[in-house]
mmCIF file with all atom_site columns, C-alpha atoms in Angstrom:
data_model
loop_
_atom_site.group_PDB
_atom_site.id
_atom_site.type_symbol
_atom_site.label_atom_id
_atom_site.label_alt_id
_atom_site.label_comp_id
_atom_site.label_asym_id
_atom_site.label_entity_id
_atom_site.label_seq_id
_atom_site.pdbx_PDB_ins_code
_atom_site.Cartn_x
_atom_site.Cartn_y
_atom_site.Cartn_z
_atom_site.occupancy
_atom_site.B_iso_or_equiv
_atom_site.pdbx_formal_charge
_atom_site.auth_seq_id
_atom_site.auth_comp_id
_atom_site.auth_asym_id
_atom_site.auth_atom_id
_atom_site.pdbx_PDB_model_num
ATOM 1   C CA . MET T 1 1   ? 102.634 108.552 121.824 1.00 56.00 ? 219 MET T CA 1
ATOM 2   C CA . ASP T 1 2   ? 104.351 105.146 121.817 1.00 64.00 ? 220 ASP T CA 1
ATOM 3   C CA . GLN T 1 3   ? 102.219 102.175 122.601 1.00 71.00 ? 221 GLN T CA 1
ATOM 4   C CA . MET T 1 4   ? 103.504 99.220  124.564 1.00 63.00 ? 222 MET T CA 1
ATOM 5   C CA . PRO T 1 5   ? 103.217 95.973  122.653 1.00 64.00 ? 223 PRO T CA 1
ATOM 6   C CA . PRO T 1 6   ? 100.527 93.632  123.989 1.00 70.00 ? 224 PRO T CA 1
ATOM 7   C CA . PRO T 1 7   ? 101.676 91.035  126.471 1.00 80.00 ? 225 PRO T CA 1
ATOM 8   C CA . SER T 1 8   ? 102.795 87.742  124.965 1.00 93.00 ? 226 SER T CA 1
ATOM 9   C CA . THR T 1 9   ? 100.667 84.631  125.382 1.00 96.00 ? 227 THR T CA 1
ATOM 10  C CA . GLY T 1 10  ? 103.286 83.273  127.805 1.00 96.00 ? 228 GLY T CA 1
ATOM 11  C CA . ALA T 1 11  ? 103.141 86.415  129.898 1.00 96.00 ? 229 ALA T CA 1
ATOM 12  C CA . LYS T 1 12  ? 99.340  86.187  130.046 1.00 97.00 ? 230 LYS T CA 1
ATOM 13  C CA . LEU T 1 13  ? 99.506  82.547  131.083 1.00 98.00 ? 231 LEU T CA 1
ATOM 14  C CA . ALA T 1 14  ? 102.065 83.278  133.808 1.00 98.00 ? 232 ALA T CA 1
ATOM 15  C CA . ALA T 1 15  ? 99.922  86.215  135.110 1.00 97.00 ? 233 ALA T CA 1
ATOM 16  C CA . SER T 1 16  ? 96.866  83.967  135.168 1.00 97.00 ? 234 SER T CA 1
ATOM 17  C CA . ALA T 1 17  ? 98.780  81.306  137.133 1.00 98.00 ? 235 ALA T CA 1
ATOM 18  C CA . GLU T 1 18  ? 99.833  83.971  139.647 1.00 98.00 ? 236 GLU T CA 1
ATOM 19  C CA . ASN T 1 19  ? 96.206  85.153  139.958 1.00 97.00 ? 237 ASN T CA 1
ATOM 20  C CA . PHE T 1 20  ? 94.914  81.607  140.365 1.00 97.00 ? 238 PHE T CA 1
ATOM 21  C CA . LEU T 1 21  ? 97.431  80.971  143.126 1.00 96.00 ? 239 LEU T CA 1
ATOM 22  C CA . ILE T 1 22  ? 95.345  83.433  145.145 1.00 96.00 ? 240 ILE T CA 1
ATOM 23  C CA . THR T 1 23  ? 91.881  82.580  143.674 1.00 96.00 ? 241 THR T CA 1
ATOM 24  C CA . TYR T 1 24  ? 92.274  78.862  144.375 1.00 96.00 ? 242 TYR T CA 1
ATOM 25  C CA . ALA T 1 25  ? 94.262  79.127  147.590 1.00 93.00 ? 243 ALA T CA 1
ATOM 26  C CA . GLY T 1 26  ? 91.797  76.898  149.446 1.00 94.00 ? 244 GLY T CA 1
ATOM 27  C CA . ALA T 1 27  ? 91.402  74.303  146.703 1.00 96.00 ? 245 ALA T CA 1
ATOM 28  C CA . ARG T 1 28  ? 92.387  70.746  147.464 1.00 95.00 ? 246 ARG T CA 1
ATOM 29  C CA . TYR T 1 29  ? 93.850  68.036  145.269 1.00 94.00 ? 247 TYR T CA 1
ATOM 30  C CA . ALA T 1 30  ? 91.319  65.607  143.669 1.00 93.00 ? 248 ALA T CA 1
ATOM 31  C CA . SER T 1 31  ? 91.753  63.251  140.753 1.00 88.00 ? 249 SER T CA 1
ATOM 32  C CA . PRO T 1 32  ? 89.584  63.177  138.849 1.00 87.00 ? 250 PRO T CA 1
ATOM 33  C CA . PRO T 1 33  ? 88.513  66.823  139.379 1.00 90.00 ? 251 PRO T CA 1
ATOM 34  C CA . VAL T 1 34  ? 85.190  67.199  141.100 1.00 89.00 ? 252 VAL T CA 1
ATOM 35  C CA . SER T 1 35  ? 84.812  71.016  141.235 1.00 91.00 ? 253 SER T CA 1
ATOM 36  C CA . ASP T 1 36  ? 86.673  74.302  140.964 1.00 90.00 ? 254 ASP T CA 1
ATOM 37  C CA . GLN T 1 37  ? 87.761  73.772  144.559 1.00 94.00 ? 255 GLN T CA 1
ATOM 38  C CA . ALA T 1 38  ? 88.896  70.116  144.189 1.00 96.00 ? 256 ALA T CA 1
ATOM 39  C CA . PHE T 1 39  ? 90.988  69.278  141.122 1.00 96.00 ? 257 PHE T CA 1
ATOM 40  C CA . ASP T 1 40  ? 94.247  67.911  139.791 1.00 95.00 ? 258 ASP T CA 1
ATOM 41  C CA . CYS T 1 41  ? 97.250  69.397  138.030 1.00 96.00 ? 259 CYS T CA 1
ATOM 42  C CA . SER T 1 42  ? 95.965  69.171  134.511 1.00 96.00 ? 260 SER T CA 1
ATOM 43  C CA . TYR T 1 43  ? 92.742  70.890  135.518 1.00 96.00 ? 261 TYR T CA 1
ATOM 44  C CA . PHE T 1 44  ? 94.815  73.768  136.926 1.00 97.00 ? 262 PHE T CA 1
ATOM 45  C CA . VAL T 1 45  ? 96.660  74.050  133.562 1.00 98.00 ? 263 VAL T CA 1
ATOM 46  C CA . TRP T 1 46  ? 93.287  73.934  131.779 1.00 97.00 ? 264 TRP T CA 1
ATOM 47  C CA . LEU T 1 47  ? 91.962  76.787  133.929 1.00 97.00 ? 265 LEU T CA 1
ATOM 48  C CA . VAL T 1 48  ? 95.036  78.866  133.088 1.00 98.00 ? 266 VAL T CA 1
ATOM 49  C CA . ILE T 1 49  ? 94.951  78.166  129.350 1.00 97.00 ? 267 ILE T CA 1
ATOM 50  C CA . ARG T 1 50  ? 91.259  78.973  129.197 1.00 97.00 ? 268 ARG T CA 1
ATOM 51  C CA . THR T 1 51  ? 92.183  82.555  130.054 1.00 97.00 ? 269 THR T CA 1
ATOM 52  C CA . VAL T 1 52  ? 93.672  82.923  126.597 1.00 97.00 ? 270 VAL T CA 1
ATOM 53  C CA . ASN T 1 53  ? 91.539  80.359  124.771 1.00 97.00 ? 271 ASN T CA 1
ATOM 54  C CA . PRO T 1 54  ? 88.075  79.882  126.313 1.00 96.00 ? 272 PRO T CA 1
ATOM 55  C CA . HIS T 1 55  ? 87.416  76.936  123.996 1.00 96.00 ? 273 HIS T CA 1
ATOM 56  C CA . PHE T 1 56  ? 90.450  74.912  125.119 1.00 96.00 ? 274 PHE T CA 1
ATOM 57  C CA . GLU T 1 57  ? 89.333  71.442  126.050 1.00 94.00 ? 275 GLU T CA 1
ATOM 58  C CA . ARG T 1 58  ? 90.884  69.808  129.117 1.00 93.00 ? 276 ARG T CA 1
ATOM 59  C CA . GLU T 1 59  ? 93.677  67.315  128.460 1.00 93.00 ? 277 GLU T CA 1
ATOM 60  C CA . ALA T 1 60  ? 95.477  64.979  130.826 1.00 93.00 ? 278 ALA T CA 1
ATOM 61  C CA . SER T 1 61  ? 99.128  65.808  131.480 1.00 94.00 ? 279 SER T CA 1
ATOM 62  C CA . GLY T 1 62  ? 100.437 63.159  129.027 1.00 94.00 ? 280 GLY T CA 1
ATOM 63  C CA . ALA T 1 63  ? 98.073  64.394  126.310 1.00 95.00 ? 281 ALA T CA 1
ATOM 64  C CA . ILE T 1 64  ? 99.403  67.941  126.707 1.00 94.00 ? 282 ILE T CA 1
ATOM 65  C CA . ALA T 1 65  ? 102.925 66.704  126.172 1.00 94.00 ? 283 ALA T CA 1
ATOM 66  C CA . ALA T 1 66  ? 101.862 64.796  123.036 1.00 96.00 ? 284 ALA T CA 1
ATOM 67  C CA . ASP T 1 67  ? 99.680  67.556  121.538 1.00 96.00 ? 285 ASP T CA 1
ATOM 68  C CA . ARG T 1 68  ? 101.829 69.148  118.792 1.00 94.00 ? 286 ARG T CA 1
ATOM 69  C CA . LEU T 1 69  ? 98.927  71.209  117.411 1.00 94.00 ? 287 LEU T CA 1
ATOM 70  C CA . ARG T 1 70  ? 98.743  73.364  120.516 1.00 96.00 ? 288 ARG T CA 1
ATOM 71  C CA . PHE T 1 71  ? 102.048 72.753  122.345 1.00 97.00 ? 289 PHE T CA 1
ATOM 72  C CA . GLN T 1 72  ? 105.557 73.108  121.006 1.00 96.00 ? 290 GLN T CA 1
ATOM 73  C CA . PRO T 1 73  ? 108.526 71.491  122.823 1.00 97.00 ? 291 PRO T CA 1
ATOM 74  C CA . VAL T 1 74  ? 110.887 74.052  124.338 1.00 96.00 ? 292 VAL T CA 1
ATOM 75  C CA . LEU T 1 75  ? 114.549 73.510  123.834 1.00 93.00 ? 293 LEU T CA 1
ATOM 76  C CA . GLY T 1 76  ? 116.677 75.355  126.342 1.00 92.00 ? 294 GLY T CA 1
ATOM 77  C CA . THR T 1 77  ? 115.587 77.491  129.231 1.00 94.00 ? 295 THR T CA 1
ATOM 78  C CA . PRO T 1 78  ? 111.796 77.696  129.846 1.00 96.00 ? 296 PRO T CA 1
ATOM 79  C CA . GLU T 1 79  ? 110.046 81.099  129.889 1.00 96.00 ? 297 GLU T CA 1
ATOM 80  C CA . ALA T 1 80  ? 107.149 82.429  131.879 1.00 97.00 ? 298 ALA T CA 1
ATOM 81  C CA . GLY T 1 81  ? 103.979 80.717  130.670 1.00 98.00 ? 299 GLY T CA 1
ATOM 82  C CA . ASP T 1 82  ? 105.628 77.515  129.501 1.00 98.00 ? 300 ASP T CA 1
ATOM 83  C CA . ILE T 1 83  ? 104.235 74.273  130.790 1.00 98.00 ? 301 ILE T CA 1
ATOM 84  C CA . VAL T 1 84  ? 106.592 71.980  132.720 1.00 98.00 ? 302 VAL T CA 1
ATOM 85  C CA . TYR T 1 85  ? 105.726 68.284  132.325 1.00 97.00 ? 303 TYR T CA 1
ATOM 86  C CA . PHE T 1 86  ? 107.063 65.554  134.540 1.00 95.00 ? 304 PHE T CA 1
ATOM 87  C CA . PRO T 1 87  ? 106.409 62.182  132.789 1.00 94.00 ? 305 PRO T CA 1
ATOM 88  C CA . PRO T 1 88  ? 105.171 59.276  134.876 1.00 91.00 ? 306 PRO T CA 1
ATOM 89  C CA . GLY T 1 89  ? 107.846 57.070  136.331 1.00 86.00 ? 307 GLY T CA 1
ATOM 90  C CA . PRO T 1 90  ? 109.920 56.304  139.418 1.00 79.00 ? 308 PRO T CA 1
ATOM 91  C CA . VAL T 1 91  ? 111.225 59.151  141.514 1.00 71.00 ? 309 VAL T CA 1
ATOM 92  C CA . PRO T 1 92  ? 115.018 59.098  141.830 1.00 67.00 ? 310 PRO T CA 1
ATOM 93  C CA . TYR T 1 93  ? 115.010 58.998  145.634 1.00 67.00 ? 311 TYR T CA 1
ATOM 94  C CA . GLU T 1 94  ? 113.433 57.136  148.510 1.00 64.00 ? 312 GLU T CA 1
ATOM 95  C CA . VAL T 1 95  ? 110.086 58.444  149.683 1.00 62.00 ? 313 VAL T CA 1
ATOM 96  C CA . LYS T 1 96  ? 110.482 56.437  152.906 1.00 64.00 ? 314 LYS T CA 1
ATOM 97  C CA . LYS T 1 97  ? 113.530 54.434  153.924 1.00 67.00 ? 315 LYS T CA 1
ATOM 98  C CA . GLY T 1 98  ? 113.814 51.544  151.529 1.00 65.00 ? 316 GLY T CA 1
ATOM 99  C CA . HIS T 1 99  ? 110.769 52.578  149.523 1.00 64.00 ? 317 HIS T CA 1
ATOM 100 C CA . LYS T 1 100 ? 110.739 54.150  146.065 1.00 66.00 ? 318 LYS T CA 1
ATOM 101 C CA . ARG T 1 101 ? 107.535 55.014  144.264 1.00 75.00 ? 319 ARG T CA 1
ATOM 102 C CA . ASN T 1 102 ? 106.291 55.474  140.761 1.00 79.00 ? 320 ASN T CA 1
ATOM 103 C CA . TYR T 1 103 ? 104.321 58.640  140.182 1.00 82.00 ? 321 TYR T CA 1
ATOM 104 C CA . PRO T 1 104 ? 101.863 59.662  137.502 1.00 85.00 ? 322 PRO T CA 1
ATOM 105 C CA . GLY T 1 105 ? 102.657 62.524  135.160 1.00 90.00 ? 323 GLY T CA 1
ATOM 106 C CA . HIS T 1 106 ? 102.417 66.057  136.479 1.00 94.00 ? 324 HIS T CA 1
ATOM 107 C CA . VAL T 1 107 ? 102.058 69.501  134.776 1.00 97.00 ? 325 VAL T CA 1
ATOM 108 C CA . ALA T 1 108 ? 102.325 73.067  135.970 1.00 98.00 ? 326 ALA T CA 1
ATOM 109 C CA . ILE T 1 109 ? 102.847 76.576  134.618 1.00 98.00 ? 327 ILE T CA 1
ATOM 110 C CA . MET T 1 110 ? 106.315 78.126  134.724 1.00 98.00 ? 328 MET T CA 1
ATOM 111 C CA . VAL T 1 111 ? 106.070 81.716  135.994 1.00 98.00 ? 329 VAL T CA 1
ATOM 112 C CA . SER T 1 112 ? 109.791 82.272  135.511 1.00 97.00 ? 330 SER T CA 1
ATOM 113 C CA . ALA T 1 113 ? 112.801 80.103  134.655 1.00 94.00 ? 331 ALA T CA 1
ATOM 114 C CA . SER T 1 114 ? 113.101 79.260  138.352 1.00 95.00 ? 332 SER T CA 1
ATOM 115 C CA . GLU T 1 115 ? 109.460 78.909  139.580 1.00 97.00 ? 333 GLU T CA 1
ATOM 116 C CA . PHE T 1 116 ? 106.294 77.113  138.659 1.00 98.00 ? 334 PHE T CA 1
ATOM 117 C CA . ILE T 1 117 ? 102.734 77.205  139.951 1.00 98.00 ? 335 ILE T CA 1
ATOM 118 C CA . GLY T 1 118 ? 100.330 74.293  139.891 1.00 97.00 ? 336 GLY T CA 1
ATOM 119 C CA . MET T 1 119 ? 98.146  71.962  141.867 1.00 96.00 ? 337 MET T CA 1
ATOM 120 C CA . GLN T 1 120 ? 100.269 69.947  144.328 1.00 93.00 ? 338 GLN T CA 1
ATOM 121 C CA . SER T 1 121 ? 99.094  67.274  146.728 1.00 89.00 ? 339 SER T CA 1
ATOM 122 C CA . SER T 1 122 ? 98.879  70.056  149.377 1.00 91.00 ? 340 SER T CA 1
ATOM 123 C CA . GLY T 1 123 ? 96.897  72.431  147.118 1.00 95.00 ? 341 GLY T CA 1
ATOM 124 C CA . VAL T 1 124 ? 97.730  75.095  144.581 1.00 97.00 ? 342 VAL T CA 1
ATOM 125 C CA . GLY T 1 125 ? 101.277 76.214  145.270 1.00 96.00 ? 343 GLY T CA 1
ATOM 126 C CA . ARG T 1 126 ? 104.460 77.835  144.012 1.00 97.00 ? 344 ARG T CA 1
ATOM 127 C CA . VAL T 1 127 ? 107.593 75.753  143.680 1.00 96.00 ? 345 VAL T CA 1
ATOM 128 C CA . HIS T 1 128 ? 111.032 77.353  143.513 1.00 95.00 ? 346 HIS T CA 1
ATOM 129 C CA . VAL T 1 129 ? 113.471 75.330  141.455 1.00 92.00 ? 347 VAL T CA 1
ATOM 130 C CA . PRO T 1 130 ? 115.777 73.658  141.552 1.00 90.00 ? 348 PRO T CA 1
ATOM 131 C CA . ASP T 1 131 ? 114.210 71.861  144.508 1.00 88.00 ? 349 ASP T CA 1
ATOM 132 C CA . THR T 1 132 ? 114.777 68.399  145.940 1.00 84.00 ? 350 THR T CA 1
ATOM 133 C CA . TRP T 1 133 ? 111.360 66.936  145.123 1.00 83.00 ? 351 TRP T CA 1
ATOM 134 C CA . TRP T 1 134 ? 110.566 67.898  141.504 1.00 88.00 ? 352 TRP T CA 1
ATOM 135 C CA . TRP T 1 135 ? 113.767 68.985  139.802 1.00 87.00 ? 353 TRP T CA 1
ATOM 136 C CA . PRO T 1 136 ? 115.686 65.650  140.044 1.00 85.00 ? 354 PRO T CA 1
ATOM 137 C CA . ARG T 1 137 ? 112.872 64.041  138.032 1.00 86.00 ? 355 ARG T CA 1
ATOM 138 C CA . THR T 1 138 ? 112.763 63.842  134.245 1.00 89.00 ? 356 THR T CA 1
ATOM 139 C CA . LYS T 1 139 ? 111.063 66.991  132.911 1.00 94.00 ? 357 LYS T CA 1
ATOM 140 C CA . GLU T 1 140 ? 110.030 68.510  129.611 1.00 97.00 ? 358 GLU T CA 1
ATOM 141 C CA . PHE T 1 141 ? 108.817 71.948  128.716 1.00 98.00 ? 359 PHE T CA 1
ATOM 142 C CA . TYR T 1 142 ? 106.123 72.975  126.243 1.00 97.00 ? 360 TYR T CA 1
ATOM 143 C CA . ARG T 1 143 ? 104.966 76.307  124.936 1.00 97.00 ? 361 ARG T CA 1
ATOM 144 C CA . TYR T 1 144 ? 101.314 76.939  124.198 1.00 97.00 ? 362 TYR T CA 1
ATOM 145 C CA . ILE T 1 145 ? 100.988 77.832  120.486 1.00 96.00 ? 363 ILE T CA 1
ATOM 146 C CA . GLY T 1 146 ? 97.269  77.175  120.053 1.00 94.00 ? 364 GLY T CA 1
ATOM 147 C CA . PRO T 1 147 ? 94.632  79.754  119.259 1.00 93.00 ? 365 PRO T CA 1
ATOM 148 C CA . THR T 1 148 ? 94.096  82.729  121.558 1.00 94.00 ? 366 THR T CA 1
ATOM 149 C CA . GLN T 1 149 ? 91.280  85.284  121.963 1.00 86.00 ? 367 GLN T CA 1
#
């Protein structure tokens, strides 16, 4: 009897993000995080990564992008389970007429090459890309290569 290979770490992370979309449907955005029902984007990524590494310590979005021990830059098309990182900086469009804003960094989990799930200002949500809000911004992708259990 042929056995299926175990799911990849990326597949496990994407599946966890999908599950947490439901589990944390009522959560609200809070920075810094105050509970499992009020948290920010890096806390959501931390929750997801803890499903494959229970000892993973929470990192801010910029620290995830700089952590080469546990995250490898992705060149090319992202895969399910990769982390999308939007560095802090100005958005390339007006938020209100005549008003551009600078935004802090943001992270989320890619669940396919065209969708990510993460904590948004409106709560945990799925974003289809390309979109007009996130995709015009500078973005980087990272693959979790740290320990798993």
